[in-house]
PDB file of C-alpha atoms in Angstrom:
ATOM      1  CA  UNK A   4     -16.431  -5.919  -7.672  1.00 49.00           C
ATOM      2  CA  UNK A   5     -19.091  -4.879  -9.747  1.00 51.00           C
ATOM      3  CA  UNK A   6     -19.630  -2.956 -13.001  1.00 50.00           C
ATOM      4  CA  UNK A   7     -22.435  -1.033 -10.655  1.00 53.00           C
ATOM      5  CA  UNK A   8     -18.964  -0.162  -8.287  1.00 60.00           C
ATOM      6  CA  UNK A   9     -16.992   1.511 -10.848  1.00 58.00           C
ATOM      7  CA  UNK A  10     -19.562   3.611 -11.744  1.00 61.00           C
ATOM      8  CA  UNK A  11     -20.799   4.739  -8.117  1.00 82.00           C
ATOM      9  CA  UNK A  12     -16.650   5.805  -7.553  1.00 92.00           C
ATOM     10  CA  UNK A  13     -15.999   9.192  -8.237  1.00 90.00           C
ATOM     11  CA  UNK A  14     -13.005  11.731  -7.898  1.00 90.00           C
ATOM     12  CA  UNK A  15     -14.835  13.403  -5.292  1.00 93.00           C
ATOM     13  CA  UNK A  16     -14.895   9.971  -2.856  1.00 94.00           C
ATOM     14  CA  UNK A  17     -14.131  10.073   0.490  1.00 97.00           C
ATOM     15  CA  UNK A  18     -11.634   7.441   1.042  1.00 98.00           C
ATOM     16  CA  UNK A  19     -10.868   5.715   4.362  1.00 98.00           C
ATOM     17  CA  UNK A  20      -9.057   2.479   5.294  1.00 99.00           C
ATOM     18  CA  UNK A  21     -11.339  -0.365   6.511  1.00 99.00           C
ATOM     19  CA  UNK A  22     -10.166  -3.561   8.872  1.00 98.00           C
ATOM     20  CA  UNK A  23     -10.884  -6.570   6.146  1.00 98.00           C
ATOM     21  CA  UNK A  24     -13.150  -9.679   7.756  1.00 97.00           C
ATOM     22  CA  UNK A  25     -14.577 -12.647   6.577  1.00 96.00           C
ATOM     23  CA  UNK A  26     -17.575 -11.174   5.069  1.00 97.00           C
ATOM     24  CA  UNK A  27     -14.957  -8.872   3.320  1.00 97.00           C
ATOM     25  CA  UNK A  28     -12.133 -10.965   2.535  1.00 98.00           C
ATOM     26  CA  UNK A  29     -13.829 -12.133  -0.938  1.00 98.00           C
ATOM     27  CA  UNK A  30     -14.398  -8.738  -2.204  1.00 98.00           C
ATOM     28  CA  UNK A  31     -10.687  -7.629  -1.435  1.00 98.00           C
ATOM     29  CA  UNK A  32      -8.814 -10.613  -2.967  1.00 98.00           C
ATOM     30  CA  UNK A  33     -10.987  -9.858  -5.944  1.00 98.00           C
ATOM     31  CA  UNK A  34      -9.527  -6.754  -6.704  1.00 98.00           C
ATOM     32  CA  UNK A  35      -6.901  -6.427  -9.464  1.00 97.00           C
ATOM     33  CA  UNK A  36      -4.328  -3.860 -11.227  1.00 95.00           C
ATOM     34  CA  UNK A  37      -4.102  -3.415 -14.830  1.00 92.00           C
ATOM     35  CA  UNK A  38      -2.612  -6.765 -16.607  1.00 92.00           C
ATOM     36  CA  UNK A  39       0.201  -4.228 -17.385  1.00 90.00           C
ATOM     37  CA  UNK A  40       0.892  -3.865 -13.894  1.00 91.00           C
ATOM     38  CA  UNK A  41       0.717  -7.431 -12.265  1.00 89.00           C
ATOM     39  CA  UNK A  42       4.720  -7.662 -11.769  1.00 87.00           C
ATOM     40  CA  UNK A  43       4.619  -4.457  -9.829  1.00 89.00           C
ATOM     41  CA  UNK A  44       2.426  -6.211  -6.311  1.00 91.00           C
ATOM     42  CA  UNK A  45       1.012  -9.061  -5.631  1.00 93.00           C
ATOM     43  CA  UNK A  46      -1.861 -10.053  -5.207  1.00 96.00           C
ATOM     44  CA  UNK A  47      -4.273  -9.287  -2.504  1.00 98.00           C
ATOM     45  CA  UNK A  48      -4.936 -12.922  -1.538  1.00 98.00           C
ATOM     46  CA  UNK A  49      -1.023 -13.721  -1.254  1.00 97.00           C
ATOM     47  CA  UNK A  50      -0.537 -10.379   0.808  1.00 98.00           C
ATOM     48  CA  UNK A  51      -3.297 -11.309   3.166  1.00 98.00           C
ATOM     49  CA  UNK A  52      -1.952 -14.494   4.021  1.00 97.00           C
ATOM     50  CA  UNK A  53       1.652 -13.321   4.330  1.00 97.00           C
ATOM     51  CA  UNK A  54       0.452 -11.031   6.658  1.00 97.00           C
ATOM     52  CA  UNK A  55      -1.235 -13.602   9.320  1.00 95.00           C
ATOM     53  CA  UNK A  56       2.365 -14.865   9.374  1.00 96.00           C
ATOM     54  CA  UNK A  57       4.157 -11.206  10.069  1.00 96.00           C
ATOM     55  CA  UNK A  58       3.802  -9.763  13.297  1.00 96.00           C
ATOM     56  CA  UNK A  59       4.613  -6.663  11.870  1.00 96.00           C
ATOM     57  CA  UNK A  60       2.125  -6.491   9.361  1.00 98.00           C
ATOM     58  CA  UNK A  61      -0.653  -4.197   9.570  1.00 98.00           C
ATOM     59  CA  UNK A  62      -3.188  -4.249   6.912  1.00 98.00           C
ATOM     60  CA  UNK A  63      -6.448  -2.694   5.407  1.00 99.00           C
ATOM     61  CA  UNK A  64      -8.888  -2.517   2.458  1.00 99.00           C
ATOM     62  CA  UNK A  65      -8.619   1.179   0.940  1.00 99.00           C
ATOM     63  CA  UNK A  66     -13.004   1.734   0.450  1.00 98.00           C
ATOM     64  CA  UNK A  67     -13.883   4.564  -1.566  1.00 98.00           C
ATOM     65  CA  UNK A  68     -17.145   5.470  -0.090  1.00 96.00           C
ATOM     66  CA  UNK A  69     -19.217   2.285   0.891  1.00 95.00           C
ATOM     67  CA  UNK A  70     -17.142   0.320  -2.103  1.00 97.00           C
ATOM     68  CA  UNK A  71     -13.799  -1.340  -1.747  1.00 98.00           C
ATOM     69  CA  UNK A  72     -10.997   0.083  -4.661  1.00 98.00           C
ATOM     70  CA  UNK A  73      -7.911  -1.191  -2.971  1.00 98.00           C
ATOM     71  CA  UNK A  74      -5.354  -2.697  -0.600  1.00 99.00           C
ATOM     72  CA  UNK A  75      -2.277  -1.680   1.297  1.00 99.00           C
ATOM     73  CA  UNK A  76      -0.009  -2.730   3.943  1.00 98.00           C
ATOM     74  CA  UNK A  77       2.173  -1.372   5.991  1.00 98.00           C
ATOM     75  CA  UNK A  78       5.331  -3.282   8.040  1.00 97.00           C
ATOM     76  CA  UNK A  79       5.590  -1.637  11.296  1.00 96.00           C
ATOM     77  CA  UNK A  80       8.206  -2.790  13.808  1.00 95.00           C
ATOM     78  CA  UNK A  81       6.727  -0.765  16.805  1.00 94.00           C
ATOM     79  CA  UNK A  82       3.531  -3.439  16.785  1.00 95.00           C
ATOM     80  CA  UNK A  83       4.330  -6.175  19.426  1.00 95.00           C
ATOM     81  CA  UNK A  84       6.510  -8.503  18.863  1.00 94.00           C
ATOM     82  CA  UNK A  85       7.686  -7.386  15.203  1.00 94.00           C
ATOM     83  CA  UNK A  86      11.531  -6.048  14.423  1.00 90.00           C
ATOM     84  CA  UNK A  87      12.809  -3.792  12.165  1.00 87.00           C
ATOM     85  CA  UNK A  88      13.467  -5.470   8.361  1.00 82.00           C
ATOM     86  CA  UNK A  89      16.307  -6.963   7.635  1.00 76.00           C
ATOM     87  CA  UNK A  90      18.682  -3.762   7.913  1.00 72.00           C
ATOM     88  CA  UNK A  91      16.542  -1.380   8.683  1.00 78.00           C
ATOM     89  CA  UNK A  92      15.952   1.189  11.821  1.00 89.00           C
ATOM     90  CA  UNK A  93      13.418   0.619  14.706  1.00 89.00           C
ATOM     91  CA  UNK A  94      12.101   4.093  12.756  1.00 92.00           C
ATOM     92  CA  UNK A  95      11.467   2.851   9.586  1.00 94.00           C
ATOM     93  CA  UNK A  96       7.763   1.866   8.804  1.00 96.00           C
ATOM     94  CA  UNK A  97       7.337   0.101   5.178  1.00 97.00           C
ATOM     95  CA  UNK A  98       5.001   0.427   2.455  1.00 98.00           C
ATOM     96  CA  UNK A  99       4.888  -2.892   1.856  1.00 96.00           C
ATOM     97  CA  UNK A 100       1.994  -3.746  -0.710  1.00 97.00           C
ATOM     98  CA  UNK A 101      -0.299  -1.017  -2.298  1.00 97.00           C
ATOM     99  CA  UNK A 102      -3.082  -1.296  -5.086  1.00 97.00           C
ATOM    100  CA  UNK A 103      -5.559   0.319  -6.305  1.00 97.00           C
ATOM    101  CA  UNK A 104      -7.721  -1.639  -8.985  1.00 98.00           C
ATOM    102  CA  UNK A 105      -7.884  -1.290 -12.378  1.00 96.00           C
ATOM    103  CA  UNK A 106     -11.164   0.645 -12.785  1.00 96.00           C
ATOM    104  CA  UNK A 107     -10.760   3.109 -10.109  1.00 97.00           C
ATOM    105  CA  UNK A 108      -7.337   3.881 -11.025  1.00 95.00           C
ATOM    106  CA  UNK A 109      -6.711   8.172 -12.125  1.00 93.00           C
ATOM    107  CA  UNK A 110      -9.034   9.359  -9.475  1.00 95.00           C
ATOM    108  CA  UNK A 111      -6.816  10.703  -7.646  1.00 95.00           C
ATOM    109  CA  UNK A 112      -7.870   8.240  -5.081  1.00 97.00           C
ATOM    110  CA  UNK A 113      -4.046   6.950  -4.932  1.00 96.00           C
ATOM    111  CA  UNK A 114      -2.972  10.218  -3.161  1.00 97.00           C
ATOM    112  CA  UNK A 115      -5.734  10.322  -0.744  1.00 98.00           C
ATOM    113  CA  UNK A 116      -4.867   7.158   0.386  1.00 98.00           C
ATOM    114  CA  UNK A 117      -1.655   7.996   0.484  1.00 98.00           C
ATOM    115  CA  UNK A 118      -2.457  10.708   2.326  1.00 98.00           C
ATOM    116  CA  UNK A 119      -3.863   8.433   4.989  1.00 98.00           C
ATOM    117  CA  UNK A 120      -1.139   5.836   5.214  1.00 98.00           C
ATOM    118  CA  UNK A 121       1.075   8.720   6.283  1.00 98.00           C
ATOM    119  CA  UNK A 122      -0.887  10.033   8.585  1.00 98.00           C
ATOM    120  CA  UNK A 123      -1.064   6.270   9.995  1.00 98.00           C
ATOM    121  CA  UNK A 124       2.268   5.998   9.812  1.00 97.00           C
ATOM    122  CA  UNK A 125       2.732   9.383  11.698  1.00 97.00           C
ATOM    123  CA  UNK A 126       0.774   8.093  14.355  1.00 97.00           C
ATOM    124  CA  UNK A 127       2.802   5.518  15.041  1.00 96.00           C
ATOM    125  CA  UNK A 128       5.876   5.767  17.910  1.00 92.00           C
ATOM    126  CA  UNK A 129       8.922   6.751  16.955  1.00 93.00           C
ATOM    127  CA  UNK A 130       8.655   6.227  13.165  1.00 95.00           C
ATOM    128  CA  UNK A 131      10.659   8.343  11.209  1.00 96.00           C
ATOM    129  CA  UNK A 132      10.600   7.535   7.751  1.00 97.00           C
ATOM    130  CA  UNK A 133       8.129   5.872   5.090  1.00 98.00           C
ATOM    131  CA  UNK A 134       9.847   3.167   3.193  1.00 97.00           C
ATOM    132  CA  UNK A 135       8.597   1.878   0.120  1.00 96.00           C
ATOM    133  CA  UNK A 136      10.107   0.020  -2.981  1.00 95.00           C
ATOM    134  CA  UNK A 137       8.868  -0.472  -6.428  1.00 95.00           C
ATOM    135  CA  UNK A 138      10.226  -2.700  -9.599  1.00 92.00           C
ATOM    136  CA  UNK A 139      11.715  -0.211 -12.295  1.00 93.00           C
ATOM    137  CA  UNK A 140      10.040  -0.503 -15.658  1.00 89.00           C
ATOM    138  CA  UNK A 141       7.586   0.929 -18.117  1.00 90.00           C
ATOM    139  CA  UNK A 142       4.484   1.568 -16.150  1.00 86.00           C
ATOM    140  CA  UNK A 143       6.126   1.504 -12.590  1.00 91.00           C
ATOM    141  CA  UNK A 144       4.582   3.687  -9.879  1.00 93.00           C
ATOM    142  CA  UNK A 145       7.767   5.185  -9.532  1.00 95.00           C
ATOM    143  CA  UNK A 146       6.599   8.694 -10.889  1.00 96.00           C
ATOM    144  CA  UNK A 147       3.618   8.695  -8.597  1.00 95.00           C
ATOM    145  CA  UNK A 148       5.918   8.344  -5.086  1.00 97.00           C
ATOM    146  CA  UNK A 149       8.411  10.940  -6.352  1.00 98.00           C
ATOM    147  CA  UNK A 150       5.568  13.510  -7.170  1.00 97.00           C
ATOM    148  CA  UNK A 151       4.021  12.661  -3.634  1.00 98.00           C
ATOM    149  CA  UNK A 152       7.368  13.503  -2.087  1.00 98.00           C
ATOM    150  CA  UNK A 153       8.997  10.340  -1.763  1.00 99.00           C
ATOM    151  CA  UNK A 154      13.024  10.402  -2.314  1.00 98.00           C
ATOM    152  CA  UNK A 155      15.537   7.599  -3.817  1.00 98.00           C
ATOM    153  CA  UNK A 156      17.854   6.268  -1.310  1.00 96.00           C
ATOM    154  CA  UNK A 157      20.009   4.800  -3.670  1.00 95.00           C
ATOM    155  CA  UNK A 158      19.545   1.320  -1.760  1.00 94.00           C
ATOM    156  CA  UNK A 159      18.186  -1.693  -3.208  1.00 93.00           C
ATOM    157  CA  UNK A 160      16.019  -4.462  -1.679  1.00 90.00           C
ATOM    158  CA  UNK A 161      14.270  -7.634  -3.013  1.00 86.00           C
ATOM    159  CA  UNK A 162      18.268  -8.889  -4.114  1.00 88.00           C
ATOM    160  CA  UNK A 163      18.692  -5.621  -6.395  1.00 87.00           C
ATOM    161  CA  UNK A 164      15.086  -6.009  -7.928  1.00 90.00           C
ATOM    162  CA  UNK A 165      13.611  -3.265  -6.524  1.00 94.00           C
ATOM    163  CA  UNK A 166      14.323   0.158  -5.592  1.00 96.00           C
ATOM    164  CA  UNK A 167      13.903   2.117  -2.410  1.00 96.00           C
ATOM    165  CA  UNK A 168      12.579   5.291  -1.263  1.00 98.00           C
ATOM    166  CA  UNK A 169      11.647   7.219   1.241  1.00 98.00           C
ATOM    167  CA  UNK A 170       9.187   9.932   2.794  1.00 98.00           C
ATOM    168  CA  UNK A 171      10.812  12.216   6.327  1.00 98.00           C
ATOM    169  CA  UNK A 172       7.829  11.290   8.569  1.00 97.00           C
TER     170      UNK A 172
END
């Protein structure tokens, strides 16, 4: 990422979610959340690699415009040859890593992504519900998935580290 990036990114963006390759992989792994914010995901290049090991993983680069801002991925147990997580439903899809860096960060280009993952995650057969989990603490995104619509379960994952909630699909 360049300072020339941050400054082409505006508000009024179009996002979309873009297949990462080889020629993109660089640019992704570069991208980073606020140091305040680095125990809440991890990073892009660990996330990538997990995911070549998860059959259920399905993940993009979140571009803003021409110009990458972030990551997600999603764990969906309808793609061949995945299951549902640990004690979850054949419904549930996960949230399973979501970032967008530092710079573009207040935007507002969070919720259109999010906005996108759902409709992904609509899209998909008989999914139900959109997990997601986040570490409690100052700074946590917590705020952000409860505006969008997200609920608490009042389950734990991650051995009690993190919370889950949920989104009705």
């Amino acid at each position: 990422m360049t300072s020339q990036d941050s400054q082409r990114v505006s508000k009024d963006a179009v996002v979309s979610l873009v297949e990462i390759t080889g020629k993109s992989v660089r640019r992704i792994t570069a991208l980073k959340v606020a140091p305040s914010q680095t125990s809440f995901v991890s990073n892009n290049a660990t996330s990538i690699a997990e995911a070549y090991f998860e059959k259920g993983a399905w993940f993009r680069a979140i571009h803003a415009g021409e110009t990458p801002v972030g990551f997600v991925m999603l764990y969906d147990p309808s793609l061949p040859g995945a299951k549902p997580l640990d004690d979850g439903k054949a419904s549930d899809i996960w949230l399973w890593r979501y970032m967008i860096a530092e710079p573009f960060q207040r935007l507002g280009l969070g919720r259109k992504t999010l906005d996108l993952i759902v409709e992904h995650a609509r899209s998909r057969p008989g999914m139900t519900d959109l997990l997601a989990s986040y570490v409690p603490g100052p700074g946590c995104p917590r705020e952000f998935y409860l505006k969008y619509g997200f609920k608490e379960t009042g389950r734990t994952c991650a051995d009690g580290a993190e919370n889950e909630i949920a989104l009705r699909l």
